[in-house]
Short mmCIF file of C-alpha atoms in Angstrom, two decimals:
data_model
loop_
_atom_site.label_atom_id
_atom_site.label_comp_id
_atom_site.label_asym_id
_atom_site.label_seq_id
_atom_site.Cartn_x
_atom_site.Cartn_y
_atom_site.Cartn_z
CA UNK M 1 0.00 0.00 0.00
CA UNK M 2 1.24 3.64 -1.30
CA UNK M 3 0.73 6.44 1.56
CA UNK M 4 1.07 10.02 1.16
CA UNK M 5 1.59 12.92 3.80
CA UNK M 6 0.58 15.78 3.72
CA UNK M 7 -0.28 18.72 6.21
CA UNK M 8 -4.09 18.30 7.42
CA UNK M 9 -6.40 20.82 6.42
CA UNK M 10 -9.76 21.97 8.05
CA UNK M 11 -11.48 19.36 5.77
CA UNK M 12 -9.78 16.37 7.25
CA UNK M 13 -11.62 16.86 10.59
CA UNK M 14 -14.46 14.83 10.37
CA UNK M 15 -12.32 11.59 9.15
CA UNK M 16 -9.78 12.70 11.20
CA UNK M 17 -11.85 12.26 14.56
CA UNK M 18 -13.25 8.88 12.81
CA UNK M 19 -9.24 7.66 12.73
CA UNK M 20 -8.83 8.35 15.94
CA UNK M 21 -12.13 6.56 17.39
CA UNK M 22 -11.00 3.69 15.22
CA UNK M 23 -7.76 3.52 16.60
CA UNK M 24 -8.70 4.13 20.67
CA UNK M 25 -12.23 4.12 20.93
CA UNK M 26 -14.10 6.41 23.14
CA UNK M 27 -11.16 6.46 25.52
CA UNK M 28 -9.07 8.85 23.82
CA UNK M 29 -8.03 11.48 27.02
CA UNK M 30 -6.66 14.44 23.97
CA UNK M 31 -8.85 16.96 22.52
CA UNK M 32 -7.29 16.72 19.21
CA UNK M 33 -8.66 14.06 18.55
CA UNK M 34 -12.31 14.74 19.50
CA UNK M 35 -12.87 18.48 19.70
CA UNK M 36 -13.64 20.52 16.30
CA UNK M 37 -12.59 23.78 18.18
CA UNK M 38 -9.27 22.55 19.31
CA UNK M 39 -8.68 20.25 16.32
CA UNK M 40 -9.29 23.48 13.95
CA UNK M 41 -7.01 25.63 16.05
CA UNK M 42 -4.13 23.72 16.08
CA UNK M 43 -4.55 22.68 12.15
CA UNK M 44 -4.68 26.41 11.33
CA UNK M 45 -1.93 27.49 14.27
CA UNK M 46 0.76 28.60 12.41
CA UNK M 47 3.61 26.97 14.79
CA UNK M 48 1.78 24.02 15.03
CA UNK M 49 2.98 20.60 12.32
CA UNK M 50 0.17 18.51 11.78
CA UNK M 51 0.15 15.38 9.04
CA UNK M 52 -1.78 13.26 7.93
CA UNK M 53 -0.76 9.71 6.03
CA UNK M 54 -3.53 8.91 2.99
CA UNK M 55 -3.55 5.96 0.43
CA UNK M 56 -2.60 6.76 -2.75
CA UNK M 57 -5.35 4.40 -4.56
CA UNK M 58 -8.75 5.75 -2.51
CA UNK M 59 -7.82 9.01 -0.38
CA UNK M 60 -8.81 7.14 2.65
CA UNK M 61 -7.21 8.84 5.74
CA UNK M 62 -5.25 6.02 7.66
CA UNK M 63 -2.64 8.11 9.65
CA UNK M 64 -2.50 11.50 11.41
CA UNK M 65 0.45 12.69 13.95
CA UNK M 66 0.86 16.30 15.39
CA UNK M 67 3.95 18.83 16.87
CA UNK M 68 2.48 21.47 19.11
CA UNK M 69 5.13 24.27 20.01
CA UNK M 70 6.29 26.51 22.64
CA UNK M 71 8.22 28.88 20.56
CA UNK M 72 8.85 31.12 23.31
CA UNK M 73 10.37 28.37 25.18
CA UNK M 74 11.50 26.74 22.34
CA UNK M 75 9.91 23.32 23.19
CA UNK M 76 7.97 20.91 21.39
CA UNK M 77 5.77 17.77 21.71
CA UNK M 78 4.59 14.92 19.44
CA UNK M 79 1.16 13.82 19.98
CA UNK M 80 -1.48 11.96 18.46
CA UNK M 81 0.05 9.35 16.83
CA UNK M 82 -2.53 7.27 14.95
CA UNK M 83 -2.44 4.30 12.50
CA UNK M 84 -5.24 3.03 11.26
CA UNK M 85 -5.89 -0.58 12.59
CA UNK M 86 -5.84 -2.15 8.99
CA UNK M 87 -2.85 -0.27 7.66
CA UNK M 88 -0.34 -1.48 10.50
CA UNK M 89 2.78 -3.09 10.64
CA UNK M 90 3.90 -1.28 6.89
CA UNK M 91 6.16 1.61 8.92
CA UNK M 92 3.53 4.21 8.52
CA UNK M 93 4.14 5.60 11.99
CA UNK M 94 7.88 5.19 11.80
CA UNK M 95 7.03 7.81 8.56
CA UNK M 96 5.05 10.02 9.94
CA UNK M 97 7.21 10.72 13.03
CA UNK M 98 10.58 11.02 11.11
CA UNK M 99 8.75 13.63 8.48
CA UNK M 100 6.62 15.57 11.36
CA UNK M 101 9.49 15.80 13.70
CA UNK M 102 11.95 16.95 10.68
CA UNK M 103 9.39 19.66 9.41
CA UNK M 104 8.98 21.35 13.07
CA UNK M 105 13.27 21.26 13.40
CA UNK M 106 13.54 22.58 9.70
CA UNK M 107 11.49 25.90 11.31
CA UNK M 108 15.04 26.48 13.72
CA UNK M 109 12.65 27.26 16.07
CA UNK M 110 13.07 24.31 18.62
CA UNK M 111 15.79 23.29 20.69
CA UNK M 112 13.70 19.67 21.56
CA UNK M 113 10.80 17.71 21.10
CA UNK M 114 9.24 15.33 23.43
CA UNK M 115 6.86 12.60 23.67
CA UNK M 116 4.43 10.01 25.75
CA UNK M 117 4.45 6.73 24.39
CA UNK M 118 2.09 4.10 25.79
CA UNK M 119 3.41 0.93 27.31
CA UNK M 120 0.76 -1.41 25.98
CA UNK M 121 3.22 -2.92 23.45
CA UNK M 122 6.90 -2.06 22.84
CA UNK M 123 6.21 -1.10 19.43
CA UNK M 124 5.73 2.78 19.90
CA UNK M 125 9.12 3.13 21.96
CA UNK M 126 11.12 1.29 18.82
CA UNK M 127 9.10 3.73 16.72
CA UNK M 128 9.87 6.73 18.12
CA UNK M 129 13.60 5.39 19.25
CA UNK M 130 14.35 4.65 15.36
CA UNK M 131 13.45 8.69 14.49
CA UNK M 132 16.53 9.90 17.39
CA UNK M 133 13.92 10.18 20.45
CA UNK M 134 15.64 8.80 23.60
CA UNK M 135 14.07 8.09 27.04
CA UNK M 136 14.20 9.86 29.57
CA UNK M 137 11.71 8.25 32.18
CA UNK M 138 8.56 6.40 32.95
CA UNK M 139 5.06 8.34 34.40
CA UNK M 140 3.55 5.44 36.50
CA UNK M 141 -0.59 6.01 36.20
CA UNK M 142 -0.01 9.03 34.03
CA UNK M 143 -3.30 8.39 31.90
CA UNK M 144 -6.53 6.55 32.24
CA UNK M 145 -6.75 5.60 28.08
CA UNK M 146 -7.68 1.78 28.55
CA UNK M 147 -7.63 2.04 32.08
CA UNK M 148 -4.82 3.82 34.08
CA UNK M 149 -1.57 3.47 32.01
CA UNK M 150 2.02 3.96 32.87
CA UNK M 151 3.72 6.52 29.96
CA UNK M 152 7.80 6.75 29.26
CA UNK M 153 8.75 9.93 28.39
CA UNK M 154 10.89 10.44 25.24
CA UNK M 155 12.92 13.39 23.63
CA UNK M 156 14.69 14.57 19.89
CA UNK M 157 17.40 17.44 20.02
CA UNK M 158 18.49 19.66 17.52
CA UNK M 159 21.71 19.45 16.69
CA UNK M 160 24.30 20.73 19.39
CA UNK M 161 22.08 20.79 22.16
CA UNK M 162 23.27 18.40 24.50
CA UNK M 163 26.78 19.32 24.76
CA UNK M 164 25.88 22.95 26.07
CA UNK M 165 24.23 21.36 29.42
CA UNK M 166 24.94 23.60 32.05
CA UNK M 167 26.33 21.14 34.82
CA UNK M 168 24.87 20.58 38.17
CA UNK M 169 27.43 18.88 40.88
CA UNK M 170 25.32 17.51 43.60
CA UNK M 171 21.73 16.33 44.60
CA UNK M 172 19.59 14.99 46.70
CA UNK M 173 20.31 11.44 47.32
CA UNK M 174 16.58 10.48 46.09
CA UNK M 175 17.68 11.38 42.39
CA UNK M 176 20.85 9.74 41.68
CA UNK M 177 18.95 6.13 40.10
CA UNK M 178 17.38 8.31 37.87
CA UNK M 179 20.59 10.13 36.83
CA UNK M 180 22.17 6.57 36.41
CA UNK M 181 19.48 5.42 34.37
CA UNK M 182 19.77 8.41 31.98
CA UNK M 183 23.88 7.76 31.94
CA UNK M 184 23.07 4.19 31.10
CA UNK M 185 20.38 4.30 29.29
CA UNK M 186 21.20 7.20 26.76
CA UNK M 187 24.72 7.95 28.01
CA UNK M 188 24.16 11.71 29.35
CA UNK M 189 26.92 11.91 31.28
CA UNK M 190 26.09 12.05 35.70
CA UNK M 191 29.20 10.40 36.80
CA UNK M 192 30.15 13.39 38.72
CA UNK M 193 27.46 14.80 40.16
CA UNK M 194 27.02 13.83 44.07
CA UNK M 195 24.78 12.93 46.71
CA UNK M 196 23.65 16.04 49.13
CA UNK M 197 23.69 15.76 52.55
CA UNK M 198 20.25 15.27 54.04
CA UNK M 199 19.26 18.89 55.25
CA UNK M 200 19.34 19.85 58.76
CA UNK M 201 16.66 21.92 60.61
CA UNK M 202 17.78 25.59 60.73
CA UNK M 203 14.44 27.54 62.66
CA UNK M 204 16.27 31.00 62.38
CA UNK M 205 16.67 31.10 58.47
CA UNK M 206 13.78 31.21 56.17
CA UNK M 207 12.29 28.92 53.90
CA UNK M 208 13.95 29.30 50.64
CA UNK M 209 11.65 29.39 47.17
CA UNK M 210 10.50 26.29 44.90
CA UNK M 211 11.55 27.70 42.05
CA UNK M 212 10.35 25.00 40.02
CA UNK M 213 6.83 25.65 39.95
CA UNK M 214 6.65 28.61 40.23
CA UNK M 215 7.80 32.82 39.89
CA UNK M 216 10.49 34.40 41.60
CA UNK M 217 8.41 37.33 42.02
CA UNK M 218 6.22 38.80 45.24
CA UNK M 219 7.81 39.66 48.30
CA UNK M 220 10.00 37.81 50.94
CA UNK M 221 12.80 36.34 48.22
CA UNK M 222 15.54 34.52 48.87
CA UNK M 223 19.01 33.93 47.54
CA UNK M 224 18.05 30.93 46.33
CA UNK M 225 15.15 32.97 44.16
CA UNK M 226 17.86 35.08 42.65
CA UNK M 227 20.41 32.44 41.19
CA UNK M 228 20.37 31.87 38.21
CA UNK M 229 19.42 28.31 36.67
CA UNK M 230 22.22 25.89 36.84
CA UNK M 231 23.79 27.53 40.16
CA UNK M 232 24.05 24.47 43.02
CA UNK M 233 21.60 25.68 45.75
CA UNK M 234 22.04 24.95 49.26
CA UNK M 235 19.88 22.25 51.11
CA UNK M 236 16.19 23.72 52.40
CA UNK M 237 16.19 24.92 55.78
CA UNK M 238 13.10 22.74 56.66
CA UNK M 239 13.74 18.92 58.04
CA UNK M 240 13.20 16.21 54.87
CA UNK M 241 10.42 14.34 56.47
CA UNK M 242 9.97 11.12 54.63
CA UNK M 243 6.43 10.70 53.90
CA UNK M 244 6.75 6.87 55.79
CA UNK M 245 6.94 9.29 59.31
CA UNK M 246 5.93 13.04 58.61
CA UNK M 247 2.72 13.93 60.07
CA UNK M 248 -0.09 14.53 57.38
CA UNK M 249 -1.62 18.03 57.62
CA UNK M 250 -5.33 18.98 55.86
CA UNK M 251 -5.12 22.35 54.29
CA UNK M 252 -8.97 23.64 53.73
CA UNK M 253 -8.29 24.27 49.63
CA UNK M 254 -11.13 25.80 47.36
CA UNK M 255 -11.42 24.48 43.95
CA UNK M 256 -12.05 27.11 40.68
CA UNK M 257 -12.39 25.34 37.86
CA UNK M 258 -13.13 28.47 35.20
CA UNK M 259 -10.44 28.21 32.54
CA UNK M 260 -10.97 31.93 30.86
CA UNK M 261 -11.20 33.42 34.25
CA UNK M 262 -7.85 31.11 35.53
CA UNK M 263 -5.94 32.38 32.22
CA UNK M 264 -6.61 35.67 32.98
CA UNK M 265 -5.61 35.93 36.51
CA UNK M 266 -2.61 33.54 35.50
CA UNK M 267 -1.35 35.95 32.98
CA UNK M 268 -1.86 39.02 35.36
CA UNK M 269 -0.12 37.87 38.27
CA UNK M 270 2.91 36.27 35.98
CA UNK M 271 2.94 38.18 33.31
CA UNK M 272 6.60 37.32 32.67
CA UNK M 273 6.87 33.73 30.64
CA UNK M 274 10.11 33.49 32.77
CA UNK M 275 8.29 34.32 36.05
CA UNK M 276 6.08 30.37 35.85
CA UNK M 277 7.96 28.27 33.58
CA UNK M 278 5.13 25.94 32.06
CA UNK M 279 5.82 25.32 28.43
CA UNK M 280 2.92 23.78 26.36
CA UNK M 281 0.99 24.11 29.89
CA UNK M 282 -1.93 26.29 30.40
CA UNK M 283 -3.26 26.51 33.83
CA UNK M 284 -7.34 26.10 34.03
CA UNK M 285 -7.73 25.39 37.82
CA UNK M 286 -7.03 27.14 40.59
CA UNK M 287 -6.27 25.62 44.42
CA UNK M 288 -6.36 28.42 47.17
CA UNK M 289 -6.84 28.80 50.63
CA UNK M 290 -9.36 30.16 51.71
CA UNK M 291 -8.13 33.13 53.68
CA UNK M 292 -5.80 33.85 50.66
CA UNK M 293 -2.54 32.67 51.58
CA UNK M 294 -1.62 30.78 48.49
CA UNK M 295 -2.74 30.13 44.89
CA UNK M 296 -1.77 27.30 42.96
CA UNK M 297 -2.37 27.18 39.58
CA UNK M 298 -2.71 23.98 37.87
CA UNK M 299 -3.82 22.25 34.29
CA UNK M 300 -6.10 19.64 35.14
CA UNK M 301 -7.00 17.26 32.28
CA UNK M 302 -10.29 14.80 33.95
CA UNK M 303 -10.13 12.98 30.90
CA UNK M 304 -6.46 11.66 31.36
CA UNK M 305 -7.30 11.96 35.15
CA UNK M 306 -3.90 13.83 35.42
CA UNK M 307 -2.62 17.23 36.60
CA UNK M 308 0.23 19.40 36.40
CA UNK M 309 1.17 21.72 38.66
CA UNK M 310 2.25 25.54 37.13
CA UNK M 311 2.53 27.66 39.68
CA UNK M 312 1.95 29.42 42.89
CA UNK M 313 0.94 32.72 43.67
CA UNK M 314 2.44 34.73 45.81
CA UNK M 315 5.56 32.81 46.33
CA UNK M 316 6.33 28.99 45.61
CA UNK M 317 6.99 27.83 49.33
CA UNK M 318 3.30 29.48 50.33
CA UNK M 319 1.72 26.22 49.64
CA UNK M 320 4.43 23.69 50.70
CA UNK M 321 2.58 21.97 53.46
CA UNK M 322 -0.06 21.98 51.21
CA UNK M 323 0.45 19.26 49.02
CA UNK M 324 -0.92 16.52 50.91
CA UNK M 325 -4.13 18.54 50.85
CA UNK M 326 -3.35 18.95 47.24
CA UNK M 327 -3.40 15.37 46.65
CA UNK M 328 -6.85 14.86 48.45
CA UNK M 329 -8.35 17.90 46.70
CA UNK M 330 -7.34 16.81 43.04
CA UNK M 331 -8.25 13.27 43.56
CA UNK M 332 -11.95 13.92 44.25
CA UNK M 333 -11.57 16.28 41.05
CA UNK M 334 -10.59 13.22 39.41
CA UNK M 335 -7.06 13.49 38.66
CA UNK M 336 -5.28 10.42 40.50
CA UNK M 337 -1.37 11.74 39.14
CA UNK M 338 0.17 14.78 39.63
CA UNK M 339 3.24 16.00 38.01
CA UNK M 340 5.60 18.96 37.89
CA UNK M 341 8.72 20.29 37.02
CA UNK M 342 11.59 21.42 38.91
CA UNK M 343 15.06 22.41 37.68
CA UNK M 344 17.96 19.77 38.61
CA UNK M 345 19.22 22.40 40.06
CA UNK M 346 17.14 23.49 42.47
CA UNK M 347 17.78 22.16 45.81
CA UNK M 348 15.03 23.31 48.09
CA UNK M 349 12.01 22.85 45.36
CA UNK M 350 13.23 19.00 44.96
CA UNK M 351 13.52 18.12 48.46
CA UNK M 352 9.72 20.03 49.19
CA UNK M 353 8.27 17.29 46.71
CA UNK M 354 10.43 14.69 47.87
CA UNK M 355 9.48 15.23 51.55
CA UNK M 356 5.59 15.33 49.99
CA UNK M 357 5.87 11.81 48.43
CA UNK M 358 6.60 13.09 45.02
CA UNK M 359 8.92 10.61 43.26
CA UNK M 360 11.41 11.21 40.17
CA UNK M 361 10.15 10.05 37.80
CA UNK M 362 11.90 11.46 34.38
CA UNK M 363 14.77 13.77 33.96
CA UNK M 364 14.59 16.13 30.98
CA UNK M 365 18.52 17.12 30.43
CA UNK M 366 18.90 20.27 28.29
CA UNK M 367 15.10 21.39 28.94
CA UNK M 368 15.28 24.93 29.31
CA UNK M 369 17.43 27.74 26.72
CA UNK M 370 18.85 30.49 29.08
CA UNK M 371 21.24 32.19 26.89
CA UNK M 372 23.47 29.99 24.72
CA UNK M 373 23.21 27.26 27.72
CA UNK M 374 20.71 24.80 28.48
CA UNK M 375 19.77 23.68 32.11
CA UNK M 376 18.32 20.31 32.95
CA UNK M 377 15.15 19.86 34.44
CA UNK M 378 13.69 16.82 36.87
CA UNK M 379 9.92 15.90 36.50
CA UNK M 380 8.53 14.38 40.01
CA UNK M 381 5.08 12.89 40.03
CA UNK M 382 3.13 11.30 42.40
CA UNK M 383 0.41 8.96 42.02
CA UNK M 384 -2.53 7.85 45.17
CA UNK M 385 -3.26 4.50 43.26
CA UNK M 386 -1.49 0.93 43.38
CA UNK M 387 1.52 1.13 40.53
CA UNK M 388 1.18 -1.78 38.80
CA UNK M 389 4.08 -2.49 36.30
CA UNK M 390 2.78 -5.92 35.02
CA UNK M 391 1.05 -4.79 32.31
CA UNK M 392 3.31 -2.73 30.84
CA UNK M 393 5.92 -3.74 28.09
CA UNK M 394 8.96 -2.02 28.80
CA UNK M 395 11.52 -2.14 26.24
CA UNK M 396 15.18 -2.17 26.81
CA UNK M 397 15.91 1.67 26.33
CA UNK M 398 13.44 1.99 29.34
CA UNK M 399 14.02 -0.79 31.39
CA UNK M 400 16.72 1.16 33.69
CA UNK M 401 14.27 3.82 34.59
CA UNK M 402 11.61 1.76 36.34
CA UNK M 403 14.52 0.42 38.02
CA UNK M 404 15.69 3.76 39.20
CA UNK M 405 11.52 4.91 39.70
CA UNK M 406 11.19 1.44 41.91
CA UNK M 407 14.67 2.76 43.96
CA UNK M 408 13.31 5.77 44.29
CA UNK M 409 9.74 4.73 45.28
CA UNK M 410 11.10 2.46 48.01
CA UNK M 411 13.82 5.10 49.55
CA UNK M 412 10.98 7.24 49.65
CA UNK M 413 7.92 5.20 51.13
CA UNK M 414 9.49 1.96 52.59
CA UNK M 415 11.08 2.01 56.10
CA UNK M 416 14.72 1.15 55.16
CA UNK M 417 14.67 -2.14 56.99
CA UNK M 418 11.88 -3.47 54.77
CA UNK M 419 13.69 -2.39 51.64
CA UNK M 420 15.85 -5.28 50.24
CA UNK M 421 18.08 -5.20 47.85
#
């Protein structure tokens, strides 16, 4: 069978949203491939790469794949893979990610692309791994598709990216499987870079910023607010309190779920893309206290039953011994994982979501462009339901980061006398 590609047009909606019912049934958890609205806005979004894969003989669509951008952040991400059922196994998605990802770096615009691939079948990582995507992690529960799934995380650079890493030289102890799964795995180079000490209680200095989730701006700032990404940051001056032992706290949290109103407020109170990085992220939910202390602002996504966290308003450590609250609040909204991202370098924001039972899950080396450097970036998730790796089919580009998620899992949430190794 003869395919073509092509970029979709406004016409190929209707079959489009037919291919991808074919292909995953009502249980699809991405708008573009159910919603008109956002399927027409990205097909006409000028920074956006969608094709579409149709045989020569009839016209009949039988493949579609997308690259959304970030160009301010100079990121992008693959979704939406799709081959149709009876048109498998002939390397029509190994085509369509080689020419989509090659049209979105021909633009100059983007430093990296990444990816989700589903774990039902080890087909998608060889896909993606034969078109220069390597892994970079597994998201244990990270969508409900066919029930809740486990996703690996995957990433293409353009060329010279990697070897303008700004370096990092120490970190918490909790991260170092996932930093040898990347070095053995992919071969980014962590041989160096060393365990912290465990922090020690300090009651007369403040509590430093989470700069990963959210602004440096507001009142109160730290030194650890203004250095600049890549700079080693000392330890927090809180206790880590494994989540085994700490005492759970219950934060009363009120729930706004009013996406053009969020936006809004989002964009007024950060109104520098620097201030929250979120790339590809728009925040539709907001969690705040009720007597105002905090705002976190979040994208929620009840059809994947997952959630990212953005930022927090006025200051990231407002809403630290908040996040078990967090957890409670966004599970009765229906979102059962919760993700964010925190630089590698950032001391004090990786040891809040360590001590809140966040685990790493996927590093992201060479994330973020800060001048002619790049900075690596750590993506911790947590999850309230059973992980259940059976199911999955991990290949063996993968394979070392559930090992290193499992490490971390267990340092985290088993007492260290029941851990053996």
């Amino acid at each position: 069978m003869t395919t073509t590609l092509r970029p979709a047009a406004p016409h190929d909606i209707a079959e489009l949203r037919q291919l991808y019912f074919e292909v995953y049934g009502h249980g699809y958890p991405v708008a573009l491939g159910s919603d008109p609205t956002e399927m027409h806005r990205l097909i006409t979004d000028p920074h956006s790469h969608w094709l579409v894969a149709r045989r020569a003989d009839t016209g009949e669509l039988v493949g579609s794949v997308v690259v959304q951008t970030d160009p301010g952040n100079r990121l992008g991400k693959l979704v939406g893979l799709a081959v149709h059922p009876e048109h498998r196994g002939g390397g029509l998605a190994g085509r369509l990610t080689g020419a989509v990802t090659a049209d979105a770096f021909a633009t100059g615009a983007l430093d990296s692309i990444h990816t989700t691939v589903r774990l039902v079948t080890q087909a998608p990582q060889r896909v993606v791994a034969r078109n220069g995507y390597r892994p970079l992690g597994l998201l244990p529960n990270a969508a409900d598709v066919s029930g809740c799934e486990t996703l690996a995380l995957f990433a293409c650079y353009a060329e010279g990216v990697l070897e303008r890493r700004e370096q990092v030289t120490a970190v918490p102890r909790e991260l170092l499987p996932l930093l040898g799964a990347a070095e053995e795995s992919i071969g980014i180079p962590y041989t160096g870079t060393l365990a912290l000490p465990a922090p020690v209680p300090d009651t007369d200095r403040p509590l430093p910023q989470l700069g990963g989730i959210g602004s440096t701006g507001g009142t109160g700032g730290t030194a650890l607010a203004e250095a600049p990404p890549g700079t080693l940051l000392t330890a927090p001056a809180v206790t880590h309190a494994e989540p085994r032992t700490r005492p759970r706290t219950r934060t009363p949290m009120e729930v706004i779920t009013a996406p053009g109103f969020v936006h809004r407020r989002f964009r007024e109170l950060f109104p520098d893309p620097a201030g929250a990085y979120s790339p590809l992220r728009t925040p539709n939910t907001v969690l705040a206290s009720p007597d105002g202390e905090f705002e976190i602002y979040a994208d929620l996504d009840r059809a994947a039953g997952s959630c990212a966290l953005v930022a927090v308003h006025p200051h990231p450590w407002a809403a630290t011994g908040a996040l078990d609250s967090l957890m409670t609040v966004l599970g009765r909204a229906g979102a059962d994982y919760v993700e964010t991202l925190v630089p590698l370098s950032d001391t004090a924001g990786l040891y809040a979501f360590l001590a809140s039972g966040f685990v790493p899950s996927a590093g992201y080396p060479a994330m973020r462009r800060v001048g002619d450097r790049f900075h690596d970036y750590v993506l911790l998730s947590r999850t309230d339901r059973q992980i259940d790796f059976r199911s999955t089919a991990v290949g063996p580009l993968v394979r070392p980061y559930q090992s290193a998620y499992l490490t971390a899992w267990a340092s985290i949430y088993l007492p260290p006398h029941e851990v053996v190794r």
